[in-house]
Structure formats: C-alpha cells, structure tokens
Coordinates of N, CA and C in Angstrom, one line a residue:
X1 N -67.5 88.7 -31.0 CA -66.9 89.4 -32.1 C -66.5 88.4 -33.2
X2 N -67.1 88.5 -34.4 CA -66.8 87.6 -35.4 C -65.4 87.9 -36.0
X3 N -64.8 86.9 -36.7 CA -63.5 87.1 -37.3 C -63.4 88.3 -38.2
X4 N -64.4 88.7 -38.9 CA -64.4 89.8 -39.8 C -64.8 91.1 -39.2
X5 N -65.0 91.2 -37.9 CA -65.6 92.3 -37.3 C -64.7 93.0 -36.3
X6 N -63.4 92.8 -36.4 CA -62.4 93.4 -35.4 C -62.3 94.9 -35.5
X7 N -62.8 95.5 -36.5 CA -62.7 97.0 -36.6 C -64.0 97.7 -36.0
X8 N -65.0 96.9 -35.5 CA -66.2 97.4 -34.9 C -65.9 98.1 -33.6
X9 N -66.5 99.1 -33.2 CA -66.4 99.7 -31.9 C -67.2 99.0 -30.9
X10 N -66.8 99.2 -29.6 CA -67.6 98.6 -28.5 C -69.0 99.1 -28.5
X11 N -69.3 100.4 -28.8 CA -70.6 101.0 -28.8 C -71.5 100.3 -29.9
X12 N -70.9 100.0 -31.0 CA -71.7 99.5 -32.1 C -72.1 98.1 -31.8
X13 N -71.3 97.3 -31.0 CA -71.6 95.9 -30.8 C -72.3 95.6 -29.5
X14 N -72.2 96.5 -28.5 CA -72.8 96.2 -27.3 C -74.3 96.4 -27.2
X15 N -74.8 97.4 -28.0 CA -76.2 97.7 -28.0 C -77.0 96.6 -28.4
X16 N -76.7 95.9 -29.6 CA -77.5 94.8 -30.0 C -77.4 93.6 -29.0
X17 N -76.2 93.5 -28.3 CA -76.1 92.4 -27.4 C -77.0 92.6 -26.2
X18 N -77.1 93.9 -25.7 CA -78.0 94.2 -24.6 C -79.5 94.0 -25.0
X19 N -79.8 94.4 -26.2 CA -81.2 94.2 -26.7 C -81.5 92.7 -26.8
X20 N -80.5 91.9 -27.2 CA -80.8 90.5 -27.3 C -81.0 89.9 -25.9
X21 N -80.2 90.4 -24.9 CA -80.4 89.9 -23.6 C -81.8 90.2 -23.1
X22 N -82.3 91.4 -23.3 CA -83.7 91.7 -22.9 C -84.7 90.8 -23.6
X23 N -84.5 90.5 -24.8 CA -85.4 89.7 -25.6 C -85.4 88.3 -25.0
X24 N -84.2 87.8 -24.6 CA -84.1 86.4 -24.1 C -84.8 86.3 -22.8
X25 N -84.7 87.3 -21.9 CA -85.5 87.3 -20.7 C -87.0 87.3 -20.9
X26 N -87.4 88.1 -21.9 CA -88.8 88.3 -22.1 C -89.5 87.1 -22.8
X27 N -88.7 86.3 -23.5 CA -89.3 85.2 -24.3 C -88.5 84.0 -24.1
X28 N -88.5 83.4 -22.9 CA -87.7 82.2 -22.7 C -88.3 81.0 -23.6
X29 N -87.4 80.2 -24.1 CA -87.8 79.1 -24.9 C -86.7 78.0 -24.8
X30 N -87.2 76.8 -25.0 CA -86.2 75.7 -25.0 C -85.2 75.8 -26.1
X31 N -83.9 75.7 -25.8 CA -82.9 75.9 -26.8 C -83.1 74.8 -27.9
X32 N -82.8 75.3 -29.2 CA -83.0 74.3 -30.3 C -81.6 74.1 -31.0
X33 N -81.4 72.9 -31.3 CA -80.2 72.6 -32.1 C -80.2 73.2 -33.4
X34 N -79.1 73.8 -33.8 CA -79.0 74.5 -35.1 C -79.4 75.9 -35.1
X35 N -80.2 76.3 -34.1 CA -80.6 77.7 -33.9 C -79.8 78.3 -32.7
X36 N -79.9 77.7 -31.6 CA -79.3 78.2 -30.3 C -77.9 77.6 -30.0
X37 N -77.7 76.5 -30.6 CA -76.4 75.8 -30.4 C -76.2 74.8 -31.5
X38 N -74.9 74.4 -31.6 CA -74.5 73.4 -32.7 C -74.0 72.2 -32.0
X39 N -74.2 71.1 -32.6 CA -73.6 69.8 -32.2 C -72.4 69.5 -33.1
X40 N -71.3 69.3 -32.5 CA -70.0 69.1 -33.3 C -70.1 67.7 -34.0
X41 N -69.6 67.7 -35.2 CA -69.6 66.5 -36.0 C -68.6 65.5 -35.4
X42 N -67.5 66.0 -34.8 CA -66.5 65.2 -34.2 C -66.2 65.7 -32.8
X43 N -66.1 64.8 -31.9 CA -65.8 65.1 -30.5 C -64.5 66.0 -30.3
X44 N -64.6 67.1 -29.6 CA -63.4 67.9 -29.3 C -62.8 67.3 -28.1
X45 N -61.4 67.5 -28.0 CA -60.7 67.0 -26.8 C -61.1 67.8 -25.6
X46 N -61.1 67.1 -24.4 CA -61.4 67.8 -23.2 C -60.4 67.4 -22.1
X47 N -60.2 68.3 -21.2 CA -59.2 68.1 -20.1 C -59.9 67.9 -18.7
X48 N -61.2 67.7 -18.8 CA -62.0 67.6 -17.5 C -61.6 66.4 -16.7
X49 N -61.5 66.5 -15.4 CA -61.2 65.3 -14.6 C -62.4 64.3 -14.7
X50 N -62.2 63.1 -14.4 CA -63.2 62.1 -14.5 C -64.4 62.5 -13.7
X51 N -65.6 62.3 -14.3 CA -66.9 62.6 -13.7 C -67.3 64.1 -13.8
X52 N -66.5 64.9 -14.5 CA -66.8 66.3 -14.6 C -67.1 66.6 -16.1
X53 N -67.9 67.7 -16.3 CA -68.3 68.1 -17.6 C -67.5 69.4 -17.9
X54 N -66.8 69.5 -19.0 CA -66.0 70.7 -19.2 C -66.8 71.8 -20.0
X55 N -66.6 73.0 -19.6 CA -67.1 74.2 -20.3 C -65.9 75.0 -20.6
X56 N -65.8 75.4 -21.9 CA -64.7 76.3 -22.3 C -65.2 77.6 -22.8
X57 N -64.6 78.7 -22.3 CA -64.9 80.0 -22.9 C -63.7 80.4 -23.8
X58 N -64.1 80.7 -25.0 CA -63.1 81.2 -26.0 C -63.2 82.7 -26.0
X59 N -62.0 83.4 -25.8 CA -62.0 84.8 -25.7 C -60.8 85.4 -26.3
X60 N -60.8 86.8 -26.4 CA -59.7 87.6 -26.9 C -59.7 88.8 -26.0
X61 N -58.6 89.2 -25.4 CA -58.5 90.3 -24.5 C -58.9 91.6 -25.2
X62 N -58.7 91.8 -26.5 CA -59.0 93.0 -27.2 C -60.4 93.1 -27.7
X63 N -61.2 92.1 -27.5 CA -62.6 92.0 -28.0 C -63.5 92.8 -27.0
X64 N -64.2 93.8 -27.5 CA -65.1 94.5 -26.6 C -66.3 93.6 -26.1
X65 N -66.7 92.7 -26.9 CA -67.8 91.7 -26.4 C -67.3 90.9 -25.2
X66 N -66.0 90.4 -25.3 CA -65.5 89.6 -24.2 C -65.3 90.5 -22.9
X67 N -64.9 91.7 -23.1 CA -64.8 92.6 -22.0 C -66.1 92.8 -21.3
X68 N -67.2 93.1 -22.1 CA -68.5 93.3 -21.5 C -69.1 92.0 -20.9
X69 N -68.7 90.9 -21.4 CA -69.3 89.6 -20.9 C -68.6 89.1 -19.6
X70 N -67.4 89.6 -19.4 CA -66.6 89.0 -18.3 C -67.2 89.1 -16.9
X71 N -67.8 90.2 -16.5 CA -68.5 90.2 -15.2 C -69.6 89.2 -15.1
X72 N -70.4 89.1 -16.1 CA -71.5 88.1 -16.1 C -71.0 86.7 -16.1
X73 N -70.0 86.4 -16.9 CA -69.4 85.1 -16.9 C -68.8 84.7 -15.5
X74 N -68.1 85.7 -14.9 CA -67.4 85.4 -13.7 C -68.4 85.0 -12.6
X75 N -69.6 85.7 -12.6 CA -70.6 85.4 -11.6 C -71.2 84.0 -11.9
X76 N -71.4 83.7 -13.2 CA -71.9 82.4 -13.5 C -71.0 81.3 -13.1
X77 N -69.7 81.5 -13.4 CA -68.7 80.5 -13.0 C -68.7 80.2 -11.5
X78 N -68.8 81.2 -10.7 CA -68.8 81.1 -9.3 C -70.0 80.2 -8.8
X79 N -71.1 80.1 -9.6 CA -72.2 79.4 -9.1 C -72.3 78.0 -9.8
X80 N -71.3 77.6 -10.5 CA -71.3 76.3 -11.2 C -71.4 75.1 -10.2
X81 N -72.1 74.1 -10.5 CA -72.1 72.9 -9.6 C -70.8 72.2 -9.7
X82 N -70.6 71.3 -8.7 CA -69.3 70.7 -8.6 C -68.9 69.7 -9.7
X83 N -69.9 69.3 -10.5 CA -69.6 68.4 -11.6 C -69.2 69.1 -12.9
X84 N -69.0 70.4 -12.8 CA -68.6 71.2 -14.0 C -67.2 71.7 -13.9
X85 N -66.4 71.5 -14.9 CA -65.0 72.0 -14.9 C -65.0 73.1 -16.0
X86 N -64.5 74.3 -15.5 CA -64.5 75.5 -16.4 C -63.0 75.9 -16.7
X87 N -62.8 76.3 -18.0 CA -61.5 76.8 -18.4 C -61.7 77.9 -19.5
X88 N -60.7 78.8 -19.5 CA -60.7 79.8 -20.6 C -59.6 79.4 -21.6
X89 N -59.9 79.7 -22.9 CA -59.0 79.5 -24.0 C -58.9 80.7 -24.8
X90 N -57.7 81.4 -24.8 CA -57.6 82.6 -25.7 C -57.4 82.2 -27.2
X91 N -58.1 82.8 -28.0 CA -58.1 82.4 -29.5 C -57.0 83.2 -30.2
X92 N -56.7 82.6 -31.4 CA -55.8 83.3 -32.3 C -56.3 83.2 -33.7
X93 N -57.2 84.1 -34.1 CA -57.7 84.1 -35.5 C -56.7 84.7 -36.5
X94 N -55.7 85.4 -35.9 CA -54.6 85.9 -36.7 C -53.3 85.7 -35.9
X95 N -52.1 85.8 -36.6 CA -50.8 85.7 -35.9 C -50.6 86.7 -34.9
X96 N -51.2 87.9 -35.1 CA -50.9 89.0 -34.1 C -51.8 88.9 -32.8
X97 N -52.6 87.8 -32.7 CA -53.3 87.5 -31.5 C -52.3 86.8 -30.5
X98 N -51.2 86.2 -31.0 CA -50.4 85.4 -30.2 C -49.8 86.0 -28.9
X99 N -49.4 87.3 -28.9 CA -48.9 87.9 -27.7 C -49.9 87.9 -26.5
X100 N -51.2 88.1 -26.8 CA -52.2 88.1 -25.8 C -52.5 86.6 -25.3
X101 N -52.3 85.7 -26.3 CA -52.4 84.3 -25.9 C -51.3 84.0 -24.9
X102 N -50.1 84.4 -25.2 CA -49.0 84.1 -24.3 C -49.2 84.8 -23.0
X103 N -49.8 86.0 -23.0 CA -50.0 86.7 -21.7 C -50.9 85.9 -20.8
X104 N -52.0 85.4 -21.4 CA -52.9 84.6 -20.5 C -52.3 83.3 -20.0
X105 N -51.6 82.6 -20.8 CA -51.0 81.4 -20.4 C -49.8 81.6 -19.4
X106 N -49.1 82.7 -19.6 CA -48.1 83.1 -18.6 C -48.7 83.4 -17.2
X107 N -49.8 84.2 -17.2 CA -50.5 84.4 -16.0 C -50.9 83.1 -15.3
X108 N -51.4 82.2 -16.2 CA -51.9 80.9 -15.6 C -50.7 80.2 -15.0
X109 N -49.6 80.1 -15.7 CA -48.4 79.4 -15.2 C -47.9 80.0 -13.9
X110 N -48.1 81.3 -13.7 CA -47.6 82.0 -12.5 C -48.7 82.1 -11.5
X111 N -49.8 81.4 -11.7 CA -51.0 81.5 -10.7 C -51.4 82.9 -10.5
X112 N -51.5 83.7 -11.5 CA -51.9 85.1 -11.4 C -53.2 85.4 -12.2
X113 N -53.9 84.4 -12.7 CA -55.1 84.7 -13.5 C -56.2 85.3 -12.6
X114 N -56.4 84.8 -11.4 CA -57.4 85.4 -10.6 C -57.1 86.8 -10.2
X115 N -55.9 87.1 -10.0 CA -55.5 88.5 -9.6 C -55.5 89.5 -10.8
X116 N -55.1 89.0 -12.0 CA -54.8 90.0 -13.1 C -55.6 89.8 -14.3
X117 N -56.4 88.8 -14.5 CA -57.2 88.6 -15.7 C -58.1 89.8 -16.0
X118 N -58.9 90.2 -15.0 CA -59.8 91.4 -15.1 C -59.0 92.6 -15.4
X119 N -57.8 92.7 -14.8 CA -57.0 93.9 -15.0 C -56.5 94.1 -16.4
X120 N -56.3 92.9 -17.1 CA -55.9 93.0 -18.5 C -57.0 93.6 -19.3
X121 N -58.2 93.2 -19.1 CA -59.3 93.8 -19.8 C -59.5 95.2 -19.5
X122 N -59.3 95.6 -18.2 CA -59.4 97.0 -17.8 C -58.3 97.9 -18.5
X123 N -57.1 97.3 -18.6 CA -56.0 98.0 -19.2 C -56.2 98.3 -20.7
X124 N -56.8 97.2 -21.4 CA -57.0 97.3 -22.8 C -58.2 98.2 -23.1
X125 N -59.3 98.0 -22.4 CA -60.6 98.7 -22.7 C -60.9 100.0 -21.9
X126 N -60.4 100.0 -20.7 CA -60.6 101.2 -19.9 C -59.5 102.2 -20.0
X127 N -58.2 101.7 -20.0 CA -57.1 102.6 -20.0 C -56.5 102.7 -21.4
X128 N -57.1 102.0 -22.4 CA -56.7 102.1 -23.8 C -55.2 101.8 -24.0
X129 N -54.7 100.8 -23.3 CA -53.4 100.3 -23.6 C -53.5 99.2 -24.6
X130 N -52.6 99.3 -25.6 CA -52.6 98.3 -26.7 C -52.4 96.9 -26.2
X131 N -51.3 96.6 -25.5 CA -51.0 95.3 -25.0 C -51.1 94.2 -26.1
X132 N -50.5 94.6 -27.3 CA -50.6 93.7 -28.4 C -49.2 93.3 -29.0
X133 N -48.1 93.6 -28.2 CA -46.8 93.2 -28.5 C -46.1 92.6 -27.3
X134 N -45.1 91.8 -27.5 CA -44.4 91.2 -26.4 C -43.8 92.3 -25.5
X135 N -43.3 93.3 -26.1 CA -42.6 94.4 -25.3 C -43.6 95.1 -24.4
X136 N -44.8 95.4 -25.0 CA -45.8 96.2 -24.2 C -46.4 95.3 -23.1
X137 N -46.5 94.0 -23.3 CA -47.1 93.1 -22.3 C -46.1 92.9 -21.2
X138 N -44.8 92.7 -21.5 CA -43.8 92.5 -20.5 C -43.7 93.8 -19.6
X139 N -43.7 94.9 -20.2 CA -43.7 96.2 -19.5 C -44.9 96.3 -18.6
X140 N -46.1 96.0 -19.1 CA -47.3 96.0 -18.3 C -47.2 95.1 -17.1
X141 N -46.7 93.9 -17.3 CA -46.6 92.9 -16.2 C -45.7 93.4 -15.1
X142 N -44.6 94.0 -15.5 CA -43.7 94.5 -14.5 C -44.3 95.6 -13.7
X143 N -45.2 96.4 -14.3 CA -45.9 97.5 -13.5 C -46.9 96.9 -12.6
X144 N -47.3 95.6 -12.8 CA -48.3 95.0 -11.9 C -47.5 94.3 -10.7
X145 N -46.2 94.5 -10.7 CA -45.4 93.9 -9.6 C -44.9 92.5 -9.8
X146 N -45.0 92.0 -11.1 CA -44.4 90.7 -11.4 C -43.0 90.9 -11.7
X147 N -42.2 89.9 -11.3 CA -40.8 89.8 -11.6 C -40.6 89.8 -13.1
X148 N -39.9 90.8 -13.6 CA -39.7 90.9 -15.1 C -39.0 89.7 -15.7
X149 N -37.9 89.3 -15.1 CA -37.1 88.2 -15.6 C -37.9 86.9 -15.6
X150 N -38.6 86.6 -14.5 CA -39.4 85.4 -14.4 C -40.6 85.4 -15.4
X151 N -41.3 86.6 -15.5 CA -42.4 86.7 -16.4 C -41.9 86.5 -17.8
X152 N -40.8 87.1 -18.2 CA -40.3 87.0 -19.6 C -39.9 85.6 -19.9
X153 N -39.2 84.9 -19.0 CA -38.8 83.5 -19.2 C -40.0 82.7 -19.4
X154 N -41.0 82.8 -18.6 CA -42.3 82.0 -18.7 C -43.0 82.4 -20.0
X155 N -43.1 83.6 -20.3 CA -43.7 84.1 -21.5 C -43.2 83.5 -22.8
X156 N -41.8 83.3 -22.8 CA -41.2 82.8 -24.0 C -40.8 81.3 -23.8
X157 N -41.4 80.6 -22.9 CA -41.1 79.2 -22.6 C -41.7 78.3 -23.6
X158 N -41.1 77.1 -23.7 CA -41.7 76.0 -24.5 C -43.1 75.6 -24.0
X159 N -43.3 75.5 -22.7 CA -44.6 75.1 -22.2 C -45.7 76.0 -22.6
X160 N -45.4 77.3 -22.6 CA -46.4 78.3 -23.0 C -46.7 78.2 -24.5
X161 N -45.6 78.0 -25.3 CA -45.8 77.9 -26.7 C -46.6 76.6 -27.0
X162 N -46.4 75.6 -26.2 CA -47.2 74.3 -26.4 C -48.7 74.6 -26.2
X163 N -49.0 75.4 -25.1 CA -50.4 75.7 -24.8 C -51.0 76.6 -25.9
X164 N -50.2 77.4 -26.6 CA -50.7 78.2 -27.7 C -51.2 77.3 -28.8
X165 N -50.4 76.3 -29.1 CA -50.7 75.3 -30.2 C -52.0 74.5 -29.8
X166 N -52.1 74.1 -28.6 CA -53.2 73.3 -28.2 C -54.5 74.2 -28.2
X167 N -54.3 75.5 -27.8 CA -55.5 76.4 -27.9 C -56.0 76.5 -29.3
X168 N -55.1 76.7 -30.2 CA -55.6 76.8 -31.6 C -56.2 75.5 -32.1
X169 N -55.7 74.4 -31.7 CA -56.3 73.1 -32.0 C -57.7 73.0 -31.5
X170 N -57.9 73.4 -30.2 CA -59.2 73.3 -29.6 C -60.2 74.3 -30.3
X171 N -59.7 75.5 -30.6 CA -60.5 76.5 -31.3 C -61.0 76.0 -32.6
X172 N -60.1 75.3 -33.3 CA -60.5 74.7 -34.6 C -61.4 73.5 -34.4
X173 N -61.2 72.7 -33.4 CA -62.1 71.5 -33.1 C -63.5 72.0 -32.9
X174 N -63.7 73.1 -32.2 CA -65.0 73.7 -31.9 C -65.5 74.5 -33.0
X175 N -64.7 74.8 -34.1 CA -65.0 75.6 -35.2 C -65.5 77.0 -34.8
X176 N -64.7 77.6 -33.9 CA -65.0 78.9 -33.3 C -64.9 80.0 -34.4
X177 N -66.0 80.7 -34.6 CA -66.0 81.8 -35.6 C -66.0 83.2 -35.0
X178 N -66.2 83.3 -33.7 CA -66.2 84.6 -33.1 C -66.1 84.4 -31.6
X179 N -65.8 85.5 -30.9 CA -65.7 85.5 -29.4 C -66.5 86.6 -28.8
X180 N -67.0 86.4 -27.6 CA -66.8 85.2 -26.8 C -67.7 84.0 -27.3
X181 N -67.3 82.8 -27.0 CA -68.0 81.6 -27.4 C -67.8 80.6 -26.3
X182 N -68.7 79.6 -26.3 CA -68.7 78.6 -25.3 C -68.7 77.2 -25.9
X183 N -67.8 76.3 -25.4 CA -67.8 74.9 -25.8 C -68.2 74.1 -24.6
X184 N -69.1 73.1 -24.9 CA -69.6 72.3 -23.8 C -69.3 70.8 -24.0
X185 N -68.6 70.2 -23.1 CA -68.4 68.7 -23.1 C -67.8 68.2 -24.3
X186 N -67.1 69.0 -25.1 CA -66.5 68.5 -26.3 C -67.5 68.2 -27.4
X187 N -68.8 68.5 -27.1 CA -69.8 68.1 -28.1 C -70.6 69.3 -28.6
X188 N -70.8 70.4 -27.9 CA -71.7 71.4 -28.2 C -71.0 72.8 -28.3
X189 N -71.5 73.7 -29.1 CA -71.0 75.0 -29.3 C -72.1 76.0 -29.3
X190 N -71.9 77.1 -28.6 CA -72.9 78.2 -28.7 C -72.1 79.6 -28.5
X191 N -72.8 80.6 -29.0 CA -72.2 82.0 -28.8 C -73.4 83.0 -28.9
X192 N -73.0 84.2 -28.8 CA -74.1 85.3 -28.8 C -74.9 85.4 -30.1
X193 N -74.2 85.1 -31.2 CA -74.9 85.1 -32.5 C -76.0 84.0 -32.6
X194 N -75.7 82.8 -32.1 CA -76.6 81.7 -32.1 C -77.7 81.9 -31.1
X195 N -77.3 82.2 -29.9 CA -78.3 82.2 -28.8 C -79.1 83.5 -28.7
X196 N -78.6 84.6 -29.3 CA -79.2 85.9 -29.3 C -78.5 86.9 -28.4
X197 N -77.8 86.4 -27.4 CA -77.0 87.2 -26.6 C -76.1 86.3 -25.8
X198 N -75.0 86.8 -25.2 CA -74.2 85.9 -24.4 C -74.9 85.6 -23.0
X199 N -75.8 86.4 -22.6 CA -76.5 86.1 -21.4 C -77.4 84.8 -21.7
X200 N -78.0 84.8 -22.8 CA -78.8 83.6 -23.1 C -77.9 82.4 -23.5
X201 N -76.7 82.7 -24.0 CA -75.8 81.6 -24.3 C -75.5 80.8 -23.0
X202 N -75.4 81.5 -21.9 CA -75.2 80.8 -20.6 C -76.4 80.0 -20.2
X203 N -77.6 80.4 -20.5 CA -78.8 79.6 -20.3 C -78.8 78.4 -21.2
X204 N -78.4 78.6 -22.4 CA -78.2 77.4 -23.3 C -77.2 76.4 -22.8
X205 N -76.1 77.0 -22.3 CA -75.1 76.1 -21.7 C -75.6 75.3 -20.5
X206 N -76.4 76.0 -19.6 CA -77.0 75.3 -18.5 C -77.9 74.1 -19.0
X207 N -78.6 74.4 -20.1 CA -79.5 73.4 -20.7 C -78.7 72.2 -21.2
X208 N -77.6 72.5 -21.9 CA -76.8 71.4 -22.5 C -76.1 70.7 -21.4
X209 N -75.7 71.3 -20.3 CA -75.1 70.6 -19.2 C -76.1 69.6 -18.6
X210 N -77.3 70.0 -18.5 CA -78.4 69.1 -18.0 C -78.6 67.9 -19.0
X211 N -78.5 68.2 -20.3 CA -78.6 67.1 -21.3 C -77.5 66.1 -21.2
X212 N -76.3 66.6 -20.9 CA -75.1 65.7 -20.8 C -75.3 64.8 -19.6
X213 N -75.8 65.4 -18.5 CA -76.1 64.6 -17.3 C -77.1 63.5 -17.5
X214 N -78.1 63.8 -18.3 CA -79.2 62.8 -18.6 C -78.6 61.7 -19.4
X215 N -77.6 62.0 -20.2 CA -77.1 60.9 -21.2 C -76.1 60.0 -20.5
X216 N -75.7 60.3 -19.3 CA -74.7 59.5 -18.6 C -75.3 58.2 -18.1

C-alpha cells in the first residue's frame, strides 16, 4: 500500500496483486535493476550478525496488502538458509501509525511476536478492531492474556520509543514508499509495485541474496 492509498479497500488492492502473481509465475524473467528492484545510493544500516545477510520486511498492521502477504511471507521465512537474517520493521508514514509500531516492539520485547503477530492482523482485518490508539491496543493485549501493567510499562518505555526512532530512520534509509516492502543487505529495495506482486518480490529477493553471496 502506497503512502497515498490508505483509503483503498482490501478488495480493490488484492485483485491486482493476485493477477500480478499469476503473471509472474507465467513469465519468469531475470530481475532487472530499476524495474524489479532499486539499488540504494547510500548503504542502509543493518543489524545482521557477522556472516549473515539481512532481509527486512517493512509493514503496517492496518495495511490490507500486508495482511494478505503475511502467510506467504511466513512460509518463505521458514525456508530461509542459515546465512540470512530476517526482521520486521513497522513503518510510520504518519504520526498516527506510532501506536501500532509500539504494539509490535512491545510484543517483541515480551517475546510474544510468534504468538500474537498474526493475531494482530486477524483482529484488525478479520474482526474489524481499530487497534489504532494506545487505549485500544492495551485493552486488546490484556484480552490476549498479557499482564496489563507489564504490557503498558513496556509499551511506554524508553527502549520501545528508541526502536520507533530507529524504525523510521531505517524506513527513510531504504526510501520506503509503500508497504509491504523488502530491504536486502542494506543495499537493495523491492516491493509489489516494482516486482509486479509481492510473490515475485520474494523471487527478486532470492535473486539479490544470491548476488550478495557472489560478491563476498
């Protein structure tokens, strides 16, 4: 979802993505710089351990594209080779994105991402819960069995606030214009608009990972 497309409905945006995925399967082609992916003019920071290549998914919980992409992404992540380090980064194109950024990093700090990340998407897109204010998020977390006081303390902590700032810095370093999007090795950027679909964006990412390995 592009920055200017937040009012689009899921139905309006998912059909083109599905068609793009079909086209990508029917007409495989070597990814091309400037068409399928971009090369950053300046290296973006990475947190990957030594010897590993970092892949970053930029996302927003309220984005229907991100919700639709999540199962495919999750399956892809499970099959990643050992030399690839994967992380998610929630974006903030506007100030009102911050509560959901805080939600993700609070779940991360409490080691609850694996358990509750998909449930956040389900709550927003399946159950139509807004989850766009601090109060709504804290109430939702309590319903998931999390300790309200501990969650609230972490949610409002300095460490989570610091992660929000770093997330925006990384978003800007990759020049993210829409979500979901993928950053590779601090050098490359791709998304559904460039690759034709997010399914093909994963194929482009696999290609770029191979290119990074060759350059070592």
